[in-house]
Amino acid sequence: MNRTLVINNILQQRKPLVQKIEQVKTLLIQRQEFLKELEQLRLAIMPQLDNPVSVELLKKLDLNKLHNLIDSALAALSKLKRRFARTTLNIGVVGRARQGKSRLLQSISGLTRAEIPDGDREHCTGVSSTIYHNKNRDQEPYGVVWFYSENSFLKEIIAPYYAQLQLGNSPQNIQEFAQNNLPELPDALKTFAEYKAKYEHLKRYKDNLGRYYRLLGTTEAQPLRITREQIREYVAQDNEQGDRILFAEGMRNEWSAFLDDDEIRSKIWIEFRQIEERKHLQMSWKNQVTKTMIPNQELVFL
């Protein structure tokens, strides 16, 4: 079975789910209306009751809690409907270093290592990137790069490390992060390889701050556009010779490229992320419909 048929089969499997979601949403909305009527009835009959026990029981009847639960369910269903109604397929790959994640995505998409860099050393990919199809065949493939602002970098990247590693209050500005020493990792966490690895990762952010600090906030007005030949510089952690290059995780990137198969390229989006922790992976699988296991890797259709 070729790639086009596989993708079409997955998309076709999702269509009935959209109808089921609509049916459930309609049912939940009806139940919300019933709850509103019940609430009005509760408020109307309480003054008419002589039995204090009955009045007290009606006062304790928390219909708002049920209403909020339905609101949460409706929001989750709307998210699922948007996903199942898509005419594109997102593909994510998770695995350890040197297990062929990038090469697998190259083979699926028909792209080369110019658009999806790979390596034979440590983890090659160092930044969250999205690759999408550009219908303009006269235009050369290009990349669009967004750098974090100082504020978003501290809140979205640095602060979670401080919280997870129990390091106290996170830096409030970039100067504080640069000038102050990192707090010591608590003794209770030093025996866990996971926390030690996270601490070393945070330390690399600090040690390499001088290499990427000048770029923070420079794309707030307009993203940086780069050529296909520059993509590796902004995506990979190492160059072709294996030397460490720009600390790429201060960036959010998007690449525009052509896929070879006319039918495939209109239906496939590739979102490529380096996921470090298994628990993050499990969270990302919530509400997914297709998961395929392959040796040493995990391929997820989103």
mmCIF file of C-alpha atoms in Angstrom:
data_model
loop_
_atom_site.group_PDB
_atom_site.id
_atom_site.type_symbol
_atom_site.label_atom_id
_atom_site.label_comp_id
_atom_site.label_asym_id
_atom_site.label_seq_id
_atom_site.Cartn_x
_atom_site.Cartn_y
_atom_site.Cartn_z
ATOM 1 C CA MET A 1 0.000 0.000 0.000
ATOM 2 C CA ASN A 2 1.489 3.375 -0.984
ATOM 3 C CA ARG A 3 1.623 6.483 1.161
ATOM 4 C CA THR A 4 -1.362 8.130 -0.492
ATOM 5 C CA LEU A 5 -3.644 5.186 0.302
ATOM 6 C CA VAL A 6 -2.391 4.978 3.882
ATOM 7 C CA ILE A 7 -3.072 8.666 4.471
ATOM 8 C CA ASN A 8 -6.490 8.508 2.809
ATOM 9 C CA ASN A 9 -7.430 5.477 4.913
ATOM 10 C CA ILE A 10 -6.548 7.283 8.131
ATOM 11 C CA LEU A 11 -8.501 10.371 7.088
ATOM 12 C CA GLN A 12 -11.510 8.269 6.097
ATOM 13 C CA GLN A 13 -11.481 6.529 9.485
ATOM 14 C CA ARG A 14 -11.854 9.910 11.158
ATOM 15 C CA LYS A 15 -14.922 11.127 9.272
ATOM 16 C CA PRO A 16 -17.483 8.996 11.181
ATOM 17 C CA LEU A 17 -15.996 10.301 14.425
ATOM 18 C CA VAL A 18 -16.991 13.854 13.482
ATOM 19 C CA GLN A 19 -20.634 12.775 13.204
ATOM 20 C CA LYS A 20 -20.475 10.963 16.550
ATOM 21 C CA ILE A 21 -18.968 14.028 18.192
ATOM 22 C CA GLU A 22 -21.785 16.200 16.835
ATOM 23 C CA GLN A 23 -24.356 13.788 18.242
ATOM 24 C CA VAL A 24 -22.737 13.838 21.675
ATOM 25 C CA LYS A 25 -22.455 17.642 21.620
ATOM 26 C CA THR A 26 -26.156 17.966 20.769
ATOM 27 C CA LEU A 27 -27.034 15.626 23.624
ATOM 28 C CA LEU A 28 -24.875 17.552 26.103
ATOM 29 C CA ILE A 29 -26.368 20.887 25.053
ATOM 30 C CA GLN A 30 -29.835 19.443 25.658
ATOM 31 C CA ARG A 31 -28.741 18.306 29.105
ATOM 32 C CA GLN A 32 -27.493 21.802 29.843
ATOM 33 C CA GLU A 33 -30.925 23.189 29.014
ATOM 34 C CA PHE A 34 -32.508 20.620 31.326
ATOM 35 C CA LEU A 35 -30.151 21.707 34.097
ATOM 36 C CA LYS A 36 -31.153 25.343 33.599
ATOM 37 C CA GLU A 37 -34.812 24.405 33.890
ATOM 38 C CA LEU A 38 -34.059 22.322 36.973
ATOM 39 C CA GLU A 39 -32.206 25.228 38.560
ATOM 40 C CA GLN A 40 -35.136 27.559 37.934
ATOM 41 C CA LEU A 41 -37.484 24.985 39.455
ATOM 42 C CA ARG A 42 -35.222 24.585 42.489
ATOM 43 C CA LEU A 43 -35.195 28.316 43.134
ATOM 44 C CA ALA A 44 -38.962 28.528 42.660
ATOM 45 C CA ILE A 45 -40.013 25.751 45.037
ATOM 46 C CA MET A 46 -37.617 26.413 47.925
ATOM 47 C CA PRO A 47 -39.659 29.365 49.306
ATOM 48 C CA GLN A 48 -42.806 27.215 49.152
ATOM 49 C CA LEU A 49 -41.468 24.378 51.313
ATOM 50 C CA ASP A 50 -42.217 24.107 55.026
ATOM 51 C CA ASN A 51 -39.838 21.229 55.660
ATOM 52 C CA PRO A 52 -36.429 22.692 56.643
ATOM 53 C CA VAL A 53 -34.656 19.427 55.800
ATOM 54 C CA SER A 54 -35.936 19.525 52.224
ATOM 55 C CA VAL A 55 -34.962 23.177 51.911
ATOM 56 C CA GLU A 56 -31.451 22.433 53.149
ATOM 57 C CA LEU A 57 -31.059 19.553 50.700
ATOM 58 C CA LEU A 58 -32.150 21.736 47.801
ATOM 59 C CA LYS A 59 -29.681 24.426 48.861
ATOM 60 C CA LYS A 60 -26.867 21.873 48.743
ATOM 61 C CA LEU A 61 -27.819 20.736 45.257
ATOM 62 C CA ASP A 62 -24.866 22.027 43.195
ATOM 63 C CA LEU A 63 -26.157 22.176 39.635
ATOM 64 C CA ASN A 64 -23.459 24.662 38.645
ATOM 65 C CA LYS A 65 -20.845 21.946 39.092
ATOM 66 C CA LEU A 66 -22.666 19.732 36.610
ATOM 67 C CA HIS A 67 -23.025 22.680 34.249
ATOM 68 C CA ASN A 68 -19.278 23.343 34.401
ATOM 69 C CA LEU A 69 -18.503 19.686 33.747
ATOM 70 C CA ILE A 70 -20.616 19.807 30.599
ATOM 71 C CA ASP A 71 -18.861 23.019 29.512
ATOM 72 C CA SER A 72 -15.497 21.266 29.878
ATOM 73 C CA ALA A 73 -16.744 18.263 27.927
ATOM 74 C CA LEU A 74 -18.062 20.488 25.128
ATOM 75 C CA ALA A 75 -14.718 22.288 24.888
ATOM 76 C CA ALA A 76 -12.872 18.956 24.658
ATOM 77 C CA LEU A 77 -15.288 17.701 22.002
ATOM 78 C CA SER A 78 -14.822 20.866 19.939
ATOM 79 C CA LYS A 79 -11.072 20.302 20.011
ATOM 80 C CA LEU A 80 -11.519 16.706 18.896
ATOM 81 C CA LYS A 81 -13.899 17.722 16.134
ATOM 82 C CA ARG A 82 -11.380 20.202 14.714
ATOM 83 C CA ARG A 83 -8.754 17.467 14.697
ATOM 84 C CA PHE A 84 -10.914 14.761 13.129
ATOM 85 C CA ALA A 85 -12.352 17.151 10.532
ATOM 86 C CA ARG A 86 -8.915 18.134 9.215
ATOM 87 C CA THR A 87 -8.010 17.176 5.669
ATOM 88 C CA THR A 88 -4.331 17.029 6.622
ATOM 89 C CA LEU A 89 -2.367 14.537 8.677
ATOM 90 C CA ASN A 90 0.209 15.517 11.278
ATOM 91 C CA ILE A 91 3.002 13.016 11.861
ATOM 92 C CA GLY A 92 5.191 13.031 14.958
ATOM 93 C CA VAL A 93 8.164 10.746 15.651
ATOM 94 C CA VAL A 94 9.684 10.082 19.059
ATOM 95 C CA GLY A 95 12.842 8.120 19.762
ATOM 96 C CA ARG A 96 16.317 8.201 21.221
ATOM 97 C CA ALA A 97 19.370 9.694 19.528
ATOM 98 C CA ARG A 98 20.666 8.037 16.348
ATOM 99 C CA GLN A 99 17.581 5.876 15.829
ATOM 100 C CA GLY A 100 16.530 7.434 12.528
ATOM 101 C CA LYS A 101 13.706 9.821 13.439
ATOM 102 C CA SER A 102 14.742 12.425 10.893
ATOM 103 C CA ARG A 103 15.462 9.840 8.206
ATOM 104 C CA LEU A 104 12.047 8.273 8.756
ATOM 105 C CA LEU A 105 10.390 11.652 8.227
ATOM 106 C CA GLN A 106 12.536 12.160 5.130
ATOM 107 C CA SER A 107 11.305 8.866 3.686
ATOM 108 C CA ILE A 108 7.666 9.613 4.515
ATOM 109 C CA SER A 109 7.708 13.120 3.076
ATOM 110 C CA GLY A 110 10.143 12.706 0.190
ATOM 111 C CA LEU A 111 12.221 15.589 1.544
ATOM 112 C CA THR A 112 16.002 15.583 1.965
ATOM 113 C CA ARG A 113 18.367 16.254 4.847
ATOM 114 C CA ALA A 114 18.486 19.868 3.647
ATOM 115 C CA GLU A 115 14.884 20.357 4.814
ATOM 116 C CA ILE A 116 14.972 17.769 7.647
ATOM 117 C CA PRO A 117 18.540 17.678 9.018
ATOM 118 C CA ASP A 118 19.852 14.404 10.443
ATOM 119 C CA GLY A 119 23.013 13.301 12.205
ATOM 120 C CA ASP A 120 24.959 10.297 13.500
ATOM 121 C CA ARG A 121 25.948 11.628 16.929
ATOM 122 C CA GLU A 122 23.718 13.000 19.694
ATOM 123 C CA HIS A 123 20.184 14.313 19.152
ATOM 124 C CA CYS A 124 20.344 16.321 15.940
ATOM 125 C CA THR A 125 17.114 18.306 16.193
ATOM 126 C CA GLY A 126 17.209 21.091 18.765
ATOM 127 C CA VAL A 127 14.107 23.136 18.031
ATOM 128 C CA SER A 128 10.396 22.671 17.484
ATOM 129 C CA SER A 129 9.705 22.955 13.744
ATOM 130 C CA THR A 130 6.734 22.642 11.418
ATOM 131 C CA ILE A 131 7.114 21.700 7.746
ATOM 132 C CA TYR A 132 4.293 22.474 5.352
ATOM 133 C CA HIS A 133 3.629 22.378 1.630
ATOM 134 C CA ASN A 134 4.022 25.485 -0.501
ATOM 135 C CA LYS A 135 1.849 25.313 -3.618
ATOM 136 C CA ASN A 136 3.951 27.906 -5.445
ATOM 137 C CA ARG A 137 6.369 25.755 -7.451
ATOM 138 C CA ASP A 138 8.200 28.824 -8.728
ATOM 139 C CA GLN A 139 9.325 29.661 -5.205
ATOM 140 C CA GLU A 140 12.410 28.079 -3.680
ATOM 141 C CA PRO A 141 11.907 26.291 -0.343
ATOM 142 C CA TYR A 142 12.569 28.623 2.560
ATOM 143 C CA GLY A 143 12.344 28.802 6.338
ATOM 144 C CA VAL A 144 10.700 31.260 8.693
ATOM 145 C CA VAL A 145 12.236 31.670 12.152
ATOM 146 C CA TRP A 146 10.733 33.183 15.277
ATOM 147 C CA PHE A 147 12.941 33.889 18.298
ATOM 148 C CA TYR A 148 11.490 34.023 21.778
ATOM 149 C CA SER A 149 11.240 37.416 23.405
ATOM 150 C CA GLU A 150 13.147 37.810 26.666
ATOM 151 C CA ASN A 151 9.893 37.565 28.610
ATOM 152 C CA SER A 152 8.523 34.498 26.798
ATOM 153 C CA PHE A 153 11.929 32.808 26.966
ATOM 154 C CA LEU A 154 12.039 33.161 30.735
ATOM 155 C CA LYS A 155 8.407 32.135 31.250
ATOM 156 C CA GLU A 156 8.088 29.320 28.716
ATOM 157 C CA ILE A 157 11.608 27.865 28.773
ATOM 158 C CA ILE A 158 13.463 28.734 31.979
ATOM 159 C CA ALA A 159 10.676 28.950 34.589
ATOM 160 C CA PRO A 160 9.454 25.348 34.074
ATOM 161 C CA TYR A 161 12.964 24.067 34.841
ATOM 162 C CA TYR A 162 13.048 26.003 38.108
ATOM 163 C CA ALA A 163 9.641 24.608 39.069
ATOM 164 C CA GLN A 164 10.382 20.983 38.128
ATOM 165 C CA LEU A 165 13.829 21.020 39.742
ATOM 166 C CA GLN A 166 12.623 22.807 42.894
ATOM 167 C CA LEU A 167 15.172 25.608 42.485
ATOM 168 C CA GLY A 168 13.046 28.338 44.036
ATOM 169 C CA ASN A 169 11.884 31.489 42.292
ATOM 170 C CA SER A 170 12.807 31.674 38.625
ATOM 171 C CA PRO A 171 14.646 34.725 37.218
ATOM 172 C CA GLN A 172 12.410 37.723 36.575
ATOM 173 C CA ASN A 173 14.636 39.248 33.902
ATOM 174 C CA ILE A 174 17.414 38.108 31.606
ATOM 175 C CA GLN A 175 20.085 40.006 33.563
ATOM 176 C CA GLU A 176 19.169 38.077 36.708
ATOM 177 C CA PHE A 177 19.455 34.800 34.821
ATOM 178 C CA ALA A 178 22.834 35.812 33.393
ATOM 179 C CA GLN A 179 24.453 37.201 36.544
ATOM 180 C CA ASN A 180 23.222 34.889 39.311
ATOM 181 C CA ASN A 181 24.562 31.396 39.827
ATOM 182 C CA LEU A 182 22.139 28.533 39.368
ATOM 183 C CA PRO A 183 20.819 27.208 42.693
ATOM 184 C CA GLU A 184 22.102 23.768 43.638
ATOM 185 C CA LEU A 185 19.948 20.811 42.699
ATOM 186 C CA PRO A 186 18.179 19.621 45.889
ATOM 187 C CA ASP A 187 19.747 16.531 47.476
ATOM 188 C CA ALA A 188 16.452 14.654 47.154
ATOM 189 C CA LEU A 189 16.655 14.955 43.357
ATOM 190 C CA LYS A 190 20.368 14.316 42.834
ATOM 191 C CA THR A 191 19.919 10.552 42.771
ATOM 192 C CA PHE A 192 17.509 10.679 39.819
ATOM 193 C CA ALA A 193 19.065 10.657 36.341
ATOM 194 C CA GLU A 194 16.054 12.479 34.896
ATOM 195 C CA TYR A 195 16.467 15.498 37.168
ATOM 196 C CA LYS A 196 20.244 15.534 36.774
ATOM 197 C CA ALA A 197 19.820 15.616 32.989
ATOM 198 C CA LYS A 198 17.311 18.448 33.251
ATOM 199 C CA TYR A 199 19.660 20.396 35.478
ATOM 200 C CA GLU A 200 22.491 19.993 32.969
ATOM 201 C CA HIS A 201 20.151 21.146 30.219
ATOM 202 C CA LEU A 202 19.264 24.266 32.206
ATOM 203 C CA LYS A 203 22.965 24.841 32.829
ATOM 204 C CA ARG A 204 23.614 24.751 29.081
ATOM 205 C CA TYR A 205 20.979 27.431 28.588
ATOM 206 C CA LYS A 206 22.852 29.618 31.030
ATOM 207 C CA ASP A 207 26.347 28.798 29.767
ATOM 208 C CA ASN A 208 25.349 29.530 26.159
ATOM 209 C CA LEU A 209 23.296 32.644 26.902
ATOM 210 C CA GLY A 210 25.892 34.903 25.316
ATOM 211 C CA ARG A 211 25.506 33.046 22.020
ATOM 212 C CA TYR A 212 21.770 33.589 21.610
ATOM 213 C CA TYR A 213 20.875 36.495 23.918
ATOM 214 C CA ARG A 214 21.212 39.086 21.138
ATOM 215 C CA LEU A 215 18.596 37.228 19.075
ATOM 216 C CA LEU A 216 15.835 37.211 21.707
ATOM 217 C CA GLY A 217 12.964 39.464 20.699
ATOM 218 C CA THR A 218 14.391 40.325 17.275
ATOM 219 C CA THR A 219 11.490 38.747 15.355
ATOM 220 C CA GLU A 220 8.566 40.282 17.257
ATOM 221 C CA ALA A 221 7.758 42.640 14.375
ATOM 222 C CA GLN A 222 8.679 40.281 11.545
ATOM 223 C CA PRO A 223 10.062 36.711 11.437
ATOM 224 C CA LEU A 224 13.471 35.969 9.968
ATOM 225 C CA ARG A 225 13.324 34.348 6.530
ATOM 226 C CA ILE A 226 16.130 31.948 5.636
ATOM 227 C CA THR A 227 17.116 29.808 2.648
ATOM 228 C CA ARG A 228 17.007 26.020 2.451
ATOM 229 C CA GLU A 229 20.798 25.942 2.874
ATOM 230 C CA GLN A 230 20.477 27.742 6.232
ATOM 231 C CA ILE A 231 17.854 25.422 7.733
ATOM 232 C CA ARG A 232 20.348 23.135 9.480
ATOM 233 C CA GLU A 233 21.965 26.101 11.187
ATOM 234 C CA TYR A 234 18.633 27.000 12.788
ATOM 235 C CA VAL A 235 17.305 23.494 13.489
ATOM 236 C CA ALA A 236 20.221 21.218 14.361
ATOM 237 C CA GLN A 237 22.297 21.304 17.528
ATOM 238 C CA ASP A 238 25.456 20.315 15.631
ATOM 239 C CA ASN A 239 26.856 21.106 12.205
ATOM 240 C CA GLU A 240 27.906 18.486 9.644
ATOM 241 C CA GLN A 241 31.291 18.119 11.389
ATOM 242 C CA GLY A 242 29.631 17.453 14.745
ATOM 243 C CA ASP A 243 30.573 20.805 16.294
ATOM 244 C CA ARG A 244 28.006 22.429 18.589
ATOM 245 C CA ILE A 245 26.361 25.414 16.896
ATOM 246 C CA LEU A 246 23.765 28.006 17.895
ATOM 247 C CA PHE A 247 21.662 26.871 20.836
ATOM 248 C CA ALA A 248 18.567 26.376 18.744
ATOM 249 C CA GLU A 249 15.963 25.895 21.438
ATOM 250 C CA GLY A 250 15.402 29.624 21.723
ATOM 251 C CA MET A 251 13.577 29.456 18.397
ATOM 252 C CA ARG A 252 10.305 28.374 16.853
ATOM 253 C CA ASN A 253 10.631 27.552 13.169
ATOM 254 C CA GLU A 254 8.493 26.870 10.137
ATOM 255 C CA TRP A 255 9.700 25.495 6.809
ATOM 256 C CA SER A 256 8.030 25.651 3.429
ATOM 257 C CA ALA A 257 8.985 22.859 1.034
ATOM 258 C CA PHE A 258 7.635 20.742 -1.813
ATOM 259 C CA LEU A 259 6.647 17.115 -1.362
ATOM 260 C CA ASP A 260 7.100 14.875 -4.383
ATOM 261 C CA ASP A 261 3.665 13.242 -4.544
ATOM 262 C CA ASP A 262 0.922 15.624 -5.694
ATOM 263 C CA GLU A 263 -1.742 13.800 -3.693
ATOM 264 C CA ILE A 264 0.369 13.503 -0.570
ATOM 265 C CA ARG A 265 1.678 17.019 -0.299
ATOM 266 C CA SER A 266 -1.785 18.544 0.038
ATOM 267 C CA LYS A 267 -2.649 16.206 2.916
ATOM 268 C CA ILE A 268 0.460 15.810 5.021
ATOM 269 C CA TRP A 269 1.916 18.131 7.630
ATOM 270 C CA ILE A 270 4.988 17.124 9.566
ATOM 271 C CA GLU A 271 5.505 18.444 13.042
ATOM 272 C CA PHE A 272 8.911 17.404 14.341
ATOM 273 C CA ARG A 273 9.747 17.838 18.004
ATOM 274 C CA GLN A 274 12.434 16.524 20.280
ATOM 275 C CA ILE A 275 10.498 15.135 23.243
ATOM 276 C CA GLU A 276 12.769 14.385 26.189
ATOM 277 C CA GLU A 277 10.419 12.848 28.728
ATOM 278 C CA ARG A 278 8.143 9.855 28.437
ATOM 279 C CA LYS A 279 5.452 11.547 30.488
ATOM 280 C CA HIS A 280 5.348 14.401 27.982
ATOM 281 C CA LEU A 281 4.872 11.837 25.242
ATOM 282 C CA GLN A 282 1.991 10.208 27.077
ATOM 283 C CA MET A 283 0.321 13.595 27.489
ATOM 284 C CA SER A 284 0.701 14.303 23.793
ATOM 285 C CA TRP A 285 -1.118 11.067 22.973
ATOM 286 C CA LYS A 286 -4.334 12.062 24.711
ATOM 287 C CA ASN A 287 -7.214 12.074 22.239
ATOM 288 C CA GLN A 288 -5.091 10.695 19.400
ATOM 289 C CA VAL A 289 -6.697 8.110 17.139
ATOM 290 C CA THR A 290 -3.773 6.320 15.498
ATOM 291 C CA LYS A 291 -0.487 5.141 16.983
ATOM 292 C CA THR A 292 1.985 2.855 15.231
ATOM 293 C CA MET A 293 4.924 1.211 16.984
ATOM 294 C CA ILE A 294 8.128 0.570 15.052
ATOM 295 C CA PRO A 295 11.456 -0.697 16.441
ATOM 296 C CA ASN A 296 13.097 1.886 18.753
ATOM 297 C CA GLN A 297 10.707 4.614 17.617
ATOM 298 C CA GLU A 298 7.136 5.673 18.062
ATOM 299 C CA LEU A 299 5.193 7.094 15.144
ATOM 300 C CA VAL A 300 2.101 9.066 16.039
ATOM 301 C CA PHE A 301 -0.554 10.265 13.587
ATOM 302 C CA LEU A 302 -2.200 13.368 15.066
#
